[in-house]
Amino acid sequence: AGAASGAAAASRERARGGIAAADCGERRLRFKPSVDDLDMGLLTADKLDRMISAFEDCGVIILENAFDEDLIERLAEETEAHFQKYLDDMNKDPSKENTTRSGRRSQGRYEVKAPLRKPFTNSAFVAAPFTLPFLQRALGTRRIEVDTLSSVTSLASSPAQHWHRDAGALFDFDLRPLHQPAHGVVVIVPLLDAAIEVGPTEMLLKSHKDCRSADKKEVVLDRWALKECPWATDVFLTSAPMGSAIFMDLRMSHRGGPNESDERRSLMYVTYVQEWWFDRVNFNDKQTKNFDHIESRDMRKMLSRRDSIEYTYELEKELRDRGVDVEALQSNYNYSKHKF
């Protein structure tokens, strides 16, 4: 037992040294499609390999010119109109600030789910030829799904956001001390040039790599004190031209920077995940009225997924009772989901 424990400790130390030594400099994290890539409409295998290697080591990379410029301009126009409607509705009714489709993420910074219509659902955007192969490689499967399709807008003169993770690790490292591959990748798409003054997203490099609780250290970033693994000390500022794809491991510590300009700044925020993973943190699900009367907080957590499905059943029953043809509102289900 002692020998096995010693071998495990030595293995952890080797892994720790490898993570700390990994190069996460600017030159390694920034990529552009070459003329040949643009002619082919695909990234070369060598470039894709280098992107994956940097992403796995550092948790973030940037690919410039990832999307068609006309598409980005259309997305910017539609996002502006959609966000303005959200602001107008919120000013009329403040209760609409935080809903199942929207949320204030910090002072002056709002996330609003995009409508499921073009251009937001264009395959050239959600399954772009320069981004989809990378996402499939990073997640280790072709069976990926979009979990979040949102815009994030920071108002003029809004301060920096707090440091946070969109989601944590799948497993407690103290109980399962293995470095897990990514189960989700966020693609951040600037809808205007993300210069320093508009507050590009800041990333804490290597913070997607977990460690034992006893090994975590305090990292002070501005006025924030974070508990992070010893290799997560350097901040990467993701300034990038409009239409870039900023790929971020879902587990990364990050924050929106301060928008010091006199214009509001919007970006698209799209999360791609393994088909079996669901976000239980960033937006509330719809729950039934009876959910509030479940006996304890732990039991509400345990039954929340089933209760959300029950909410849909109850809503459909209410519609049928009012004479609505519910089936006419549904997909024809003319597909086999397990064969995707």
Tab-separated table of C-alpha atoms in Angstrom:
chain	number	residue	atom	x	y	z
A	1	ALA	CA	0.000	0.000	0.000
A	2	GLY	CA	2.844	2.362	0.844
A	3	ALA	CA	4.545	1.712	-2.485
A	4	ALA	CA	1.311	2.332	-4.373
A	5	SER	CA	0.738	5.571	-2.481
A	6	GLY	CA	4.282	6.707	-3.252
A	7	ALA	CA	3.881	5.898	-6.950
A	8	ALA	CA	0.636	7.883	-7.082
A	9	ALA	CA	2.309	10.861	-5.431
A	10	ALA	CA	5.212	10.698	-7.887
A	11	SER	CA	2.774	10.552	-10.791
A	12	ARG	CA	0.934	13.626	-9.492
A	13	GLU	CA	4.220	15.488	-9.132
A	14	ARG	CA	5.226	14.676	-12.729
A	15	ALA	CA	1.829	15.851	-13.976
A	16	ARG	CA	2.116	19.020	-11.904
A	17	GLY	CA	5.543	19.777	-13.375
A	18	GLY	CA	4.306	19.207	-16.920
A	19	ILE	CA	1.324	21.522	-16.490
A	20	ALA	CA	3.423	24.278	-14.929
A	21	ALA	CA	6.034	24.060	-17.702
A	22	ALA	CA	3.577	24.220	-20.612
A	23	ASP	CA	4.053	27.265	-22.878
A	24	CYS	CA	0.988	29.519	-22.872
A	25	GLY	CA	2.517	32.566	-24.493
A	26	GLU	CA	0.607	34.832	-26.880
A	27	ARG	CA	2.270	33.400	-29.990
A	28	ARG	CA	1.149	29.874	-29.157
A	29	LEU	CA	-2.477	30.864	-28.426
A	30	ARG	CA	-3.247	32.971	-31.518
A	31	PHE	CA	-4.042	31.510	-34.944
A	32	LYS	CA	-5.161	32.761	-38.359
A	33	PRO	CA	-6.425	30.832	-41.378
A	34	SER	CA	-3.786	30.849	-44.106
A	35	VAL	CA	-4.512	31.685	-47.747
A	36	ASP	CA	-4.629	27.932	-48.425
A	37	ASP	CA	-7.036	27.415	-45.505
A	38	LEU	CA	-9.323	30.129	-46.886
A	39	ASP	CA	-9.182	28.637	-50.394
A	40	MET	CA	-10.027	25.143	-49.086
A	41	GLY	CA	-12.574	26.375	-46.544
A	42	LEU	CA	-10.916	24.141	-43.918
A	43	LEU	CA	-7.982	24.317	-41.554
A	44	THR	CA	-4.984	22.107	-42.308
A	45	ALA	CA	-4.474	19.030	-40.142
A	46	ASP	CA	-1.202	20.456	-38.813
A	47	LYS	CA	-2.834	23.716	-37.715
A	48	LEU	CA	-5.705	21.850	-36.097
A	49	ASP	CA	-3.213	19.688	-34.187
A	50	ARG	CA	-1.382	22.781	-32.908
A	51	MET	CA	-4.655	24.417	-31.882
A	52	ILE	CA	-5.740	21.333	-29.943
A	53	SER	CA	-2.364	21.018	-28.216
A	54	ALA	CA	-2.389	24.663	-27.080
A	55	PHE	CA	-6.025	24.457	-25.984
A	56	GLU	CA	-5.483	21.343	-23.892
A	57	ASP	CA	-2.428	22.851	-22.189
A	58	CYS	CA	-3.732	26.380	-21.634
A	59	GLY	CA	-7.550	26.244	-21.773
A	60	VAL	CA	-7.986	28.981	-24.392
A	61	ILE	CA	-6.986	29.842	-27.978
A	62	ILE	CA	-8.026	32.486	-30.509
A	63	LEU	CA	-8.740	31.866	-34.194
A	64	GLU	CA	-9.056	35.096	-36.178
A	65	ASN	CA	-11.217	35.376	-39.324
A	66	ALA	CA	-13.230	32.332	-38.274
A	67	PHE	CA	-16.526	33.562	-39.758
A	68	ASP	CA	-17.780	35.326	-42.847
A	69	GLU	CA	-17.723	39.110	-42.383
A	70	ASP	CA	-21.232	39.647	-43.812
A	71	LEU	CA	-22.617	37.041	-41.387
A	72	ILE	CA	-20.984	38.783	-38.431
A	73	GLU	CA	-22.475	42.115	-39.490
A	74	ARG	CA	-25.945	40.524	-39.689
A	75	LEU	CA	-25.455	38.964	-36.261
A	76	ALA	CA	-24.405	42.342	-34.859
A	77	GLU	CA	-27.525	44.047	-36.256
A	78	GLU	CA	-29.885	41.334	-34.995
A	79	THR	CA	-28.201	41.227	-31.591
A	80	GLU	CA	-28.476	44.986	-31.209
A	81	ALA	CA	-32.212	44.895	-31.966
A	82	HIS	CA	-32.839	41.869	-29.727
A	83	PHE	CA	-30.921	43.380	-26.806
A	84	GLN	CA	-32.645	46.752	-27.176
A	85	LYS	CA	-36.027	45.008	-26.910
A	86	TYR	CA	-34.826	43.253	-23.757
A	87	LEU	CA	-33.748	46.608	-22.269
A	88	ASP	CA	-37.057	48.232	-23.185
A	89	ASP	CA	-39.040	45.360	-21.663
A	90	MET	CA	-36.889	45.403	-18.510
A	91	ASN	CA	-37.357	49.152	-18.081
A	92	LYS	CA	-41.124	48.632	-18.233
A	93	ASP	CA	-41.041	45.600	-15.929
A	94	PRO	CA	-37.877	45.135	-13.791
A	95	SER	CA	-38.868	41.529	-13.006
A	96	LYS	CA	-37.822	40.637	-16.563
A	97	GLU	CA	-34.168	41.305	-15.809
A	98	ASN	CA	-33.495	37.720	-14.652
A	99	THR	CA	-35.598	35.046	-16.315
A	100	THR	CA	-35.147	31.642	-17.937
A	101	ARG	CA	-33.966	33.532	-21.048
A	102	SER	CA	-31.899	36.360	-19.615
A	103	GLY	CA	-29.756	37.393	-16.676
A	104	ARG	CA	-27.655	40.253	-15.315
A	105	ARG	CA	-24.196	38.765	-14.934
A	106	SER	CA	-22.646	41.763	-13.194
A	107	GLN	CA	-23.113	45.531	-13.032
A	108	GLY	CA	-23.916	46.726	-16.566
A	109	ARG	CA	-23.407	43.269	-18.152
A	110	TYR	CA	-26.299	41.139	-19.444
A	111	GLU	CA	-26.650	37.731	-21.048
A	112	VAL	CA	-29.706	37.230	-23.265
A	113	LYS	CA	-30.539	33.999	-25.066
A	114	ALA	CA	-30.677	34.435	-28.826
A	115	PRO	CA	-33.903	33.625	-30.681
A	116	LEU	CA	-33.849	30.331	-32.591
A	117	ARG	CA	-33.956	31.910	-36.026
A	118	LYS	CA	-31.477	32.973	-38.659
A	119	PRO	CA	-28.822	34.349	-38.622
A	120	PHE	CA	-28.296	32.908	-35.121
A	121	THR	CA	-29.044	29.370	-36.328
A	122	ASN	CA	-27.129	29.591	-39.627
A	123	SER	CA	-24.911	26.535	-40.050
A	124	ALA	CA	-22.182	28.959	-41.183
A	125	PHE	CA	-22.254	30.249	-37.606
A	126	VAL	CA	-23.100	27.352	-35.261
A	127	ALA	CA	-21.334	24.693	-37.371
A	128	ALA	CA	-18.764	26.794	-39.221
A	129	PRO	CA	-16.146	24.866	-41.216
A	130	PHE	CA	-13.285	26.563	-39.324
A	131	THR	CA	-14.761	25.879	-35.860
A	132	LEU	CA	-16.709	22.607	-35.929
A	133	PRO	CA	-13.727	20.273	-36.585
A	134	PHE	CA	-11.870	21.878	-33.685
A	135	LEU	CA	-14.869	21.503	-31.366
A	136	GLN	CA	-15.280	17.842	-32.262
A	137	ARG	CA	-11.588	17.198	-31.627
A	138	ALA	CA	-11.575	19.148	-28.348
A	139	LEU	CA	-14.621	17.260	-27.035
A	140	GLY	CA	-13.530	13.925	-28.472
A	141	THR	CA	-16.815	13.212	-30.251
A	142	ARG	CA	-18.990	14.241	-33.172
A	143	ARG	CA	-22.063	13.953	-30.928
A	144	ILE	CA	-21.977	17.494	-29.555
A	145	GLU	CA	-24.856	19.853	-28.841
A	146	VAL	CA	-25.268	23.599	-28.346
A	147	ASP	CA	-26.207	24.226	-24.723
A	148	THR	CA	-26.109	28.033	-24.678
A	149	LEU	CA	-26.709	30.347	-27.631
A	150	SER	CA	-26.622	33.851	-26.202
A	151	SER	CA	-25.340	37.357	-26.552
A	152	VAL	CA	-23.458	39.067	-23.729
A	153	THR	CA	-23.607	42.853	-23.743
A	154	SER	CA	-21.711	45.225	-21.479
A	155	LEU	CA	-23.009	48.767	-21.282
A	156	ALA	CA	-20.794	51.795	-21.702
A	157	SER	CA	-18.549	52.471	-18.693
A	158	SER	CA	-19.453	49.168	-17.028
A	159	PRO	CA	-16.847	47.865	-14.559
A	160	ALA	CA	-14.967	44.590	-14.743
A	161	GLN	CA	-16.887	41.469	-13.874
A	162	HIS	CA	-16.074	39.169	-10.959
A	163	TRP	CA	-13.878	36.130	-11.638
A	164	HIS	CA	-15.889	32.955	-12.079
A	165	ARG	CA	-16.288	29.621	-13.849
A	166	ASP	CA	-19.287	28.793	-16.002
A	167	ALA	CA	-19.085	25.198	-14.757
A	168	GLY	CA	-16.788	23.167	-12.584
A	169	ALA	CA	-15.048	19.853	-13.105
A	170	LEU	CA	-17.122	16.723	-13.601
A	171	PHE	CA	-15.536	15.010	-10.613
A	172	ASP	CA	-14.083	16.062	-7.264
A	173	PHE	CA	-10.305	15.849	-7.761
A	174	ASP	CA	-9.815	14.807	-4.122
A	175	LEU	CA	-11.983	11.749	-4.772
A	176	ARG	CA	-10.899	11.102	-8.371
A	177	PRO	CA	-7.425	12.591	-8.901
A	178	LEU	CA	-7.282	12.479	-12.682
A	179	HIS	CA	-7.130	15.316	-15.203
A	180	GLN	CA	-10.321	15.014	-17.229
A	181	PRO	CA	-10.785	16.158	-20.848
A	182	ALA	CA	-13.117	19.056	-21.581
A	183	HIS	CA	-16.848	18.313	-21.412
A	184	GLY	CA	-17.745	21.731	-22.795
A	185	VAL	CA	-16.178	24.464	-24.939
A	186	VAL	CA	-17.361	28.070	-25.047
A	187	VAL	CA	-16.955	29.955	-28.323
A	188	ILE	CA	-16.873	33.729	-27.791
A	189	VAL	CA	-17.368	35.737	-30.982
A	190	PRO	CA	-16.698	39.509	-30.846
A	191	LEU	CA	-19.269	41.442	-32.895
A	192	LEU	CA	-16.892	44.398	-33.041
A	193	ASP	CA	-13.157	44.604	-32.626
A	194	ALA	CA	-12.460	43.600	-29.012
A	195	ALA	CA	-9.887	46.274	-28.251
A	196	ILE	CA	-8.650	46.857	-24.709
A	197	GLU	CA	-11.008	49.763	-24.033
A	198	VAL	CA	-14.201	47.738	-24.646
A	199	GLY	CA	-13.248	45.085	-22.099
A	200	PRO	CA	-12.303	41.814	-23.792
A	201	THR	CA	-12.684	38.659	-21.724
A	202	GLU	CA	-9.810	37.901	-19.346
A	203	MET	CA	-8.765	34.266	-18.804
A	204	LEU	CA	-6.754	32.718	-15.982
A	205	LEU	CA	-4.494	30.410	-17.961
A	206	LYS	CA	-4.376	26.708	-17.005
A	207	SER	CA	-7.231	27.143	-14.503
A	208	HIS	CA	-9.125	24.342	-16.282
A	209	LYS	CA	-6.604	21.875	-14.806
A	210	ASP	CA	-7.681	20.768	-11.346
A	211	CYS	CA	-5.639	19.652	-8.340
A	212	ARG	CA	-6.118	18.527	-4.754
A	213	SER	CA	-7.766	21.009	-2.409
A	214	ALA	CA	-4.675	20.912	-0.179
A	215	ASP	CA	-2.479	22.045	-3.084
A	216	LYS	CA	-4.528	25.125	-4.006
A	217	LYS	CA	-3.058	28.551	-3.344
A	218	GLU	CA	-4.485	32.028	-3.025
A	219	VAL	CA	-4.172	34.056	-6.218
A	220	VAL	CA	-4.896	37.790	-5.898
A	221	LEU	CA	-6.162	39.433	-9.094
A	222	ASP	CA	-7.013	43.100	-8.574
A	223	ARG	CA	-9.288	43.015	-5.519
A	224	TRP	CA	-10.265	39.365	-6.015
A	225	ALA	CA	-8.682	36.551	-4.004
A	226	LEU	CA	-9.121	33.181	-5.707
A	227	LYS	CA	-8.248	29.653	-4.602
A	228	GLU	CA	-6.514	28.094	-7.604
A	229	CYS	CA	-4.018	25.379	-8.422
A	230	PRO	CA	-0.370	26.533	-8.241
A	231	TRP	CA	0.072	26.637	-12.036
A	232	ALA	CA	-2.875	29.042	-12.576
A	233	THR	CA	-1.223	32.434	-12.084
A	234	ASP	CA	-1.135	34.245	-15.454
A	235	VAL	CA	-3.971	36.227	-17.036
A	236	PHE	CA	-4.542	36.251	-20.807
A	237	LEU	CA	-6.417	39.174	-22.355
A	238	THR	CA	-8.450	37.920	-25.336
A	239	SER	CA	-8.395	41.065	-27.457
A	240	ALA	CA	-9.339	40.001	-30.988
A	241	PRO	CA	-10.851	41.350	-34.223
A	242	MET	CA	-14.584	41.026	-34.875
A	243	GLY	CA	-15.474	37.632	-36.281
A	244	SER	CA	-12.779	35.805	-34.353
A	245	ALA	CA	-13.531	32.595	-32.473
A	246	ILE	CA	-12.222	32.603	-28.903
A	247	PHE	CA	-12.335	29.006	-27.668
A	248	MET	CA	-12.490	28.585	-23.880
A	249	ASP	CA	-12.622	25.396	-21.830
A	250	LEU	CA	-15.905	25.521	-19.894
A	251	ARG	CA	-14.004	25.052	-16.615
A	252	MET	CA	-11.782	28.141	-17.011
A	253	SER	CA	-11.755	30.984	-14.501
A	254	HIS	CA	-12.522	34.140	-16.451
A	255	ARG	CA	-14.264	37.498	-16.349
A	256	GLY	CA	-15.481	40.219	-18.674
A	257	GLY	CA	-13.153	43.189	-18.669
A	258	PRO	CA	-14.252	46.786	-17.979
A	259	ASN	CA	-15.932	48.537	-20.897
A	260	GLU	CA	-14.232	51.914	-20.704
A	261	SER	CA	-15.690	53.144	-24.001
A	262	ASP	CA	-18.831	55.245	-24.448
A	263	GLU	CA	-20.538	52.501	-26.498
A	264	ARG	CA	-22.050	49.230	-25.412
A	265	ARG	CA	-20.204	46.085	-26.521
A	266	SER	CA	-21.863	42.821	-27.544
A	267	LEU	CA	-20.448	39.408	-28.306
A	268	MET	CA	-21.936	36.021	-29.085
A	269	TYR	CA	-21.506	33.352	-26.437
A	270	VAL	CA	-22.052	29.791	-27.635
A	271	THR	CA	-21.417	26.737	-25.474
A	272	TYR	CA	-20.877	23.345	-27.099
A	273	VAL	CA	-21.117	20.334	-24.815
A	274	GLN	CA	-21.172	16.575	-24.668
A	275	GLU	CA	-24.740	15.445	-25.389
A	276	TRP	CA	-25.134	14.013	-21.876
A	277	TRP	CA	-24.209	17.234	-20.020
A	278	PHE	CA	-26.734	19.874	-18.915
A	279	ASP	CA	-26.079	23.319	-17.456
A	280	ARG	CA	-27.588	23.531	-13.973
A	281	VAL	CA	-25.974	26.835	-13.001
A	282	ASN	CA	-26.384	29.705	-15.450
A	283	PHE	CA	-30.118	29.687	-16.198
A	284	ASN	CA	-33.071	28.455	-14.151
A	285	ASP	CA	-35.302	25.725	-15.544
A	286	LYS	CA	-39.068	26.018	-15.440
A	287	GLN	CA	-40.475	24.200	-12.415
A	288	THR	CA	-44.019	23.335	-11.345
A	289	LYS	CA	-45.846	25.056	-8.514
A	290	ASN	CA	-45.562	21.843	-6.465
A	291	PHE	CA	-41.754	22.021	-6.697
A	292	ASP	CA	-41.732	24.611	-3.888
A	293	HIS	CA	-43.399	22.102	-1.558
A	294	ILE	CA	-40.894	19.265	-1.954
A	295	GLU	CA	-39.691	18.490	1.555
A	296	SER	CA	-36.087	19.715	1.465
A	297	ARG	CA	-33.525	21.584	-0.624
A	298	ASP	CA	-31.602	18.352	-1.230
A	299	MET	CA	-34.740	16.611	-2.501
A	300	ARG	CA	-35.593	19.566	-4.733
A	301	LYS	CA	-32.130	19.265	-6.275
A	302	MET	CA	-32.601	15.509	-6.689
A	303	LEU	CA	-35.959	15.865	-8.429
A	304	SER	CA	-35.467	19.128	-10.328
A	305	ARG	CA	-34.901	17.497	-13.735
A	306	ARG	CA	-38.016	15.341	-13.457
A	307	ASP	CA	-40.107	18.252	-12.184
A	308	SER	CA	-39.043	20.395	-15.150
A	309	ILE	CA	-40.349	17.696	-17.499
A	310	GLU	CA	-43.546	17.566	-15.450
A	311	TYR	CA	-43.941	21.312	-15.973
A	312	THR	CA	-44.047	20.723	-19.736
A	313	TYR	CA	-46.647	17.963	-19.310
A	314	GLU	CA	-48.834	20.232	-17.152
A	315	LEU	CA	-48.513	23.107	-19.623
A	316	GLU	CA	-49.516	20.848	-22.529
A	317	LYS	CA	-52.517	19.567	-20.558
A	318	GLU	CA	-53.600	23.147	-19.825
A	319	LEU	CA	-53.345	24.015	-23.516
A	320	ARG	CA	-55.365	20.953	-24.545
A	321	ASP	CA	-58.033	21.847	-21.984
A	322	ARG	CA	-58.239	25.247	-23.701
A	323	GLY	CA	-58.692	23.671	-27.111
A	324	VAL	CA	-55.161	24.133	-28.453
A	325	ASP	CA	-53.837	21.472	-30.844
A	326	VAL	CA	-50.595	20.747	-28.992
A	327	GLU	CA	-49.360	18.229	-31.554
A	328	ALA	CA	-49.467	20.928	-34.236
A	329	LEU	CA	-46.886	22.895	-32.219
A	330	GLN	CA	-44.430	19.989	-32.069
A	331	SER	CA	-41.753	18.584	-34.341
A	332	ASN	CA	-42.743	15.601	-36.484
A	333	TYR	CA	-39.839	13.726	-34.851
A	334	ASN	CA	-38.877	12.394	-38.257
A	335	TYR	CA	-35.389	11.437	-37.148
A	336	SER	CA	-33.600	8.923	-34.939
A	337	LYS	CA	-31.683	10.962	-32.382
A	338	HIS	CA	-29.365	8.103	-31.449
A	339	LYS	CA	-28.175	7.984	-35.087
A	340	PHE	CA	-27.017	11.611	-35.226
